[in-house]
Short mmCIF file of C-alpha atoms and ligand atoms in Angstrom, two decimals:
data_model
loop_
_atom_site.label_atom_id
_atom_site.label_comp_id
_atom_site.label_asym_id
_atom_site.label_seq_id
_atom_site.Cartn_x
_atom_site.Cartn_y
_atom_site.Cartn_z
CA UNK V 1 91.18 9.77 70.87
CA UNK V 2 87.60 10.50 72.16
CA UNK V 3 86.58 8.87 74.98
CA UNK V 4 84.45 5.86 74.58
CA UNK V 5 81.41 4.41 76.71
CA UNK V 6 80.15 1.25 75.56
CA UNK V 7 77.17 1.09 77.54
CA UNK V 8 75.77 4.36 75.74
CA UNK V 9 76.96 2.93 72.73
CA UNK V 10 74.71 -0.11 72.86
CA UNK V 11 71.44 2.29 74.05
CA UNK V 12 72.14 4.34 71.12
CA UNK V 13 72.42 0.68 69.16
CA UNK V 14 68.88 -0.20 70.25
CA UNK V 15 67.41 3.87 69.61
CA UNK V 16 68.43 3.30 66.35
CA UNK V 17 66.75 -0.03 65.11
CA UNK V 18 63.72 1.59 66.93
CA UNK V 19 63.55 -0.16 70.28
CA UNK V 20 63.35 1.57 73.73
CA UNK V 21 66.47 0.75 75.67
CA UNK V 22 64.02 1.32 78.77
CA UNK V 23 61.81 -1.08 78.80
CA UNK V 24 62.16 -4.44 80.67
CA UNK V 25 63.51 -6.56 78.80
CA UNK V 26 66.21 -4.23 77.27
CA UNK V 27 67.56 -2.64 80.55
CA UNK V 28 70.08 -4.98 81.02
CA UNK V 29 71.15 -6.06 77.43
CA UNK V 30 73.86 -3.48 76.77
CA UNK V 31 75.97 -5.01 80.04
CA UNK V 32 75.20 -8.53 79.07
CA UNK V 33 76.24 -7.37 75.44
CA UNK V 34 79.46 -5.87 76.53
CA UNK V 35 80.18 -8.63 78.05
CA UNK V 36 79.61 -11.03 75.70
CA UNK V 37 81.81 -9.03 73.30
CA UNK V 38 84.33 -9.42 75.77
CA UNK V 39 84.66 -13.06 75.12
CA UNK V 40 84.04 -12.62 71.23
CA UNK V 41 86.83 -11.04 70.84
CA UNK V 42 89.22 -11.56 73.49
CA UNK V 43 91.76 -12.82 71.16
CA UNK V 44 93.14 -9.10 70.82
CA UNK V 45 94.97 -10.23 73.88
CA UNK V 46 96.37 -13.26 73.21
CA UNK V 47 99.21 -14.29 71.66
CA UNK V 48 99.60 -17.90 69.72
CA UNK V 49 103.49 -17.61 71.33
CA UNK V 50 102.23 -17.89 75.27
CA UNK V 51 99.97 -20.53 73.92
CA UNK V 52 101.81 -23.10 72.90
CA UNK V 53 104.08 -25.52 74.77
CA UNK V 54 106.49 -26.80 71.92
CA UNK V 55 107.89 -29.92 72.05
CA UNK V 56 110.59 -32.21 70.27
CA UNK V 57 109.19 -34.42 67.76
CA UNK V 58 111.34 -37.51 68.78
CA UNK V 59 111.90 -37.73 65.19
CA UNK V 60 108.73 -38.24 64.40
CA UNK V 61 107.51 -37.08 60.18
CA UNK V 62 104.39 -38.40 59.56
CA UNK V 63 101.36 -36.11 59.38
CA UNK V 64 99.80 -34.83 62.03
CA UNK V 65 96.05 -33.94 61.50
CA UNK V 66 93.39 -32.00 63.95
CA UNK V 67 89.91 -31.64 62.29
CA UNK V 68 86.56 -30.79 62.76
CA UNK V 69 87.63 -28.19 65.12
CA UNK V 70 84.78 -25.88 65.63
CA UNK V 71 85.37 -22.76 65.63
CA UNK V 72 83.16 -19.21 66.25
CA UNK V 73 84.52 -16.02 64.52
CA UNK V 74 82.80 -12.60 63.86
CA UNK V 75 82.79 -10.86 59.94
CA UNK V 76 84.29 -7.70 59.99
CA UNK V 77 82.52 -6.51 57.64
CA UNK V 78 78.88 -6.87 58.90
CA UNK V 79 79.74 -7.61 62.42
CA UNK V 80 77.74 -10.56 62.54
CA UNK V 81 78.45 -14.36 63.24
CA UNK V 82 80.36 -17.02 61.24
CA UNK V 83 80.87 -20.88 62.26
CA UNK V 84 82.20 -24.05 61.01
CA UNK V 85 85.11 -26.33 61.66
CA UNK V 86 88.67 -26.07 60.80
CA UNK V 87 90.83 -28.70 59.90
CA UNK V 88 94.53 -28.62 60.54
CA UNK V 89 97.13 -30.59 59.39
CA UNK V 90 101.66 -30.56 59.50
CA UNK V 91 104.41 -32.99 59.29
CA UNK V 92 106.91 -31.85 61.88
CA UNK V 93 110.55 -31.27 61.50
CA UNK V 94 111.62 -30.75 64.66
CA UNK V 95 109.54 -29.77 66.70
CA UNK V 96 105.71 -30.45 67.82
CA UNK V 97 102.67 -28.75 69.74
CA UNK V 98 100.41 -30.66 72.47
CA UNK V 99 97.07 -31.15 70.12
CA UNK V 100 94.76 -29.50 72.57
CA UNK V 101 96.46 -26.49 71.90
CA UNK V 102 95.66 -26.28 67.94
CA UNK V 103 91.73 -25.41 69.22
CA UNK V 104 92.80 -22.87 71.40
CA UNK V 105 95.39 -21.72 68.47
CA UNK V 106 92.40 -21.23 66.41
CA UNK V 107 90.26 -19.34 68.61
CA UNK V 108 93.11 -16.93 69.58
CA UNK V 109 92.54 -15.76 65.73
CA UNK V 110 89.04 -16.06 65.12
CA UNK V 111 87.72 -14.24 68.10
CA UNK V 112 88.69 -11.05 66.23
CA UNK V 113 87.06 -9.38 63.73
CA UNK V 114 87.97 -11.69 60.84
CA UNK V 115 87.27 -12.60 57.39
CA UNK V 116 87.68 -16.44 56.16
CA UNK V 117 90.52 -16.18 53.99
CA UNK V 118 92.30 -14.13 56.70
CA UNK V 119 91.65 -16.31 59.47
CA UNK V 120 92.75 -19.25 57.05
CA UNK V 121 96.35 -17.90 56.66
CA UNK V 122 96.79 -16.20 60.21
CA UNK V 123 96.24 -20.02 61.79
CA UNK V 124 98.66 -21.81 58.73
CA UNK V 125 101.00 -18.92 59.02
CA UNK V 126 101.61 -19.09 62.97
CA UNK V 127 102.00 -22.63 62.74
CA UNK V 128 104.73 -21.83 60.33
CA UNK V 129 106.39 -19.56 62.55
CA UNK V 130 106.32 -21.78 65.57
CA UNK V 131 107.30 -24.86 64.64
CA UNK V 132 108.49 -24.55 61.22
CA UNK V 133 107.62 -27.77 59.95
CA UNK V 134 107.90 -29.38 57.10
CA UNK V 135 104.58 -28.41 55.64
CA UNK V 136 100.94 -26.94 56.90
CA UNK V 137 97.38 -27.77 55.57
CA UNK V 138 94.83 -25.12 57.04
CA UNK V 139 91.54 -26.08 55.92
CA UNK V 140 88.48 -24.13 57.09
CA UNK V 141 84.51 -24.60 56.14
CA UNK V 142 82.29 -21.99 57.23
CA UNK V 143 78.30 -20.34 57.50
CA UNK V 144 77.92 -16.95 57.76
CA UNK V 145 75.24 -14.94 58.89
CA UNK V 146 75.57 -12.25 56.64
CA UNK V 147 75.15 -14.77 53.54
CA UNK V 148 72.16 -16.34 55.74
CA UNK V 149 70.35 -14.09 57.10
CA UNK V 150 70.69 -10.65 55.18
CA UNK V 151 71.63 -10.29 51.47
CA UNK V 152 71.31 -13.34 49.17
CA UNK V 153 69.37 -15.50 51.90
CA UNK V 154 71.18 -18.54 50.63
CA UNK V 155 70.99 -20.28 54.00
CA UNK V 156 72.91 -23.28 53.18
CA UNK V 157 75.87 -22.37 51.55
CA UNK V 158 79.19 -23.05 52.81
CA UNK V 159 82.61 -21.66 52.49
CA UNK V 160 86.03 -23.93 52.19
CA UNK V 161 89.02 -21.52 52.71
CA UNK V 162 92.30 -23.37 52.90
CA UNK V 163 96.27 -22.57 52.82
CA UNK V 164 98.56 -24.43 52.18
CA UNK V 165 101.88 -23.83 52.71
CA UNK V 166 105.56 -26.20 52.30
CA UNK V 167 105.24 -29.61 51.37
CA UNK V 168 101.36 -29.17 51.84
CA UNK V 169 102.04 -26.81 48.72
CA UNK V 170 104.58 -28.83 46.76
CA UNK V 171 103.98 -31.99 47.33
CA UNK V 172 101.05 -33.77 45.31
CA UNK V 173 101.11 -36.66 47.45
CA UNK V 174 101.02 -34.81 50.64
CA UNK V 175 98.40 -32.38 50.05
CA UNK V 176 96.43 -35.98 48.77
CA UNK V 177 96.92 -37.90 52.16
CA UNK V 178 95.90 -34.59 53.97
CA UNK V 179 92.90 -34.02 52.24
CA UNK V 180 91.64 -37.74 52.56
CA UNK V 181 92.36 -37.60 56.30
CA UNK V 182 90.22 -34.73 56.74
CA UNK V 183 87.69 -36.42 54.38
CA UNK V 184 87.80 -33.72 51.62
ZN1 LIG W 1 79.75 -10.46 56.32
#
């Protein structure tokens, strides 16, 4: 594979939308940029299994619900920003997860370059695998940059993903209590 350098990459970046990587203000930017793409998308290297710290349920089957988690993630597609808050609901069968860890679960997938739907099914779909509960409710509401600041210019417009998988699926009366408790 050819060798990359990302500082040159991010001078040629700025050469090309007509700026002068020189001058002042612009000297330091491709560091600070690398950098910052460092933490965009560090979840390459992280995996949702060293994450979590699983834990018996003590019999407990009543749903479990995380929301308005916020959440930063970058469109692979345009390579710019989109936000919102994820909601996340399961009822357990066995087995739990401490809730701080559903946040972190979350980021480990959206900093990547993502697309809403994906991101959606990667969080409800790891659940799955980890605890393998009864049912999962992945609800996620979104801006994106792309939408507001290039393209249609629609600046308000926001996008509900969701997936919904066992009893969340089946079960009219669960997927009802879940999406009252996340006010949907
Ligand atoms: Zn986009």
């Amino acid at each position: 594979m050819k060798k990359i350098y990302p500082l040159e990459l991010i001078r040629s970046l700025l050469l090309f939308i007509g700026e002068n990587p020189e001058r002042e203000g612009l000297k330091k930017t491709p560091e600070r940029v690398i950098r910052s793409y460092e933490r965009l998308f560090s979840g390459y290297k992280k995996d949702p299994r060293d994450l979590l710290t699983v834990f018996d349920g003590e019999n407990y089957d009543e749903m479990i619900v995380a929301k308005n988690i916020e959440f930063y993630s970058t469109c692979e597609h345009h390579m710019l920003p989109f936000f919102g808050e994820a909601h996340i609901g399961y009822i357990p069968l066995k087995k739990i997860i401490g809730l701080s860890k559903l946040p972190r679960m979350v980021d480990i997938y959206a900093r990547r370059m993502q697309n809403q739907e994906r991101l959606t099914s990667q969080i409800a779909q790891s659940l799955q695998k980890l605890l393998n509960p009864r049912g999962v409710g992945v609800v996620l509401e979104a801006r994106h940059f792309c939408i507001m600041c290039r393209g249609v210019e629609k600046q308000r417009s926001q996008f509900i993903t969701s997936s919904l998988l066992g009893s969340f699926k089946n079960d009219m009366n669960t997927r009802s209590e879940f999406l009252k408790l996340i006010g949907k």
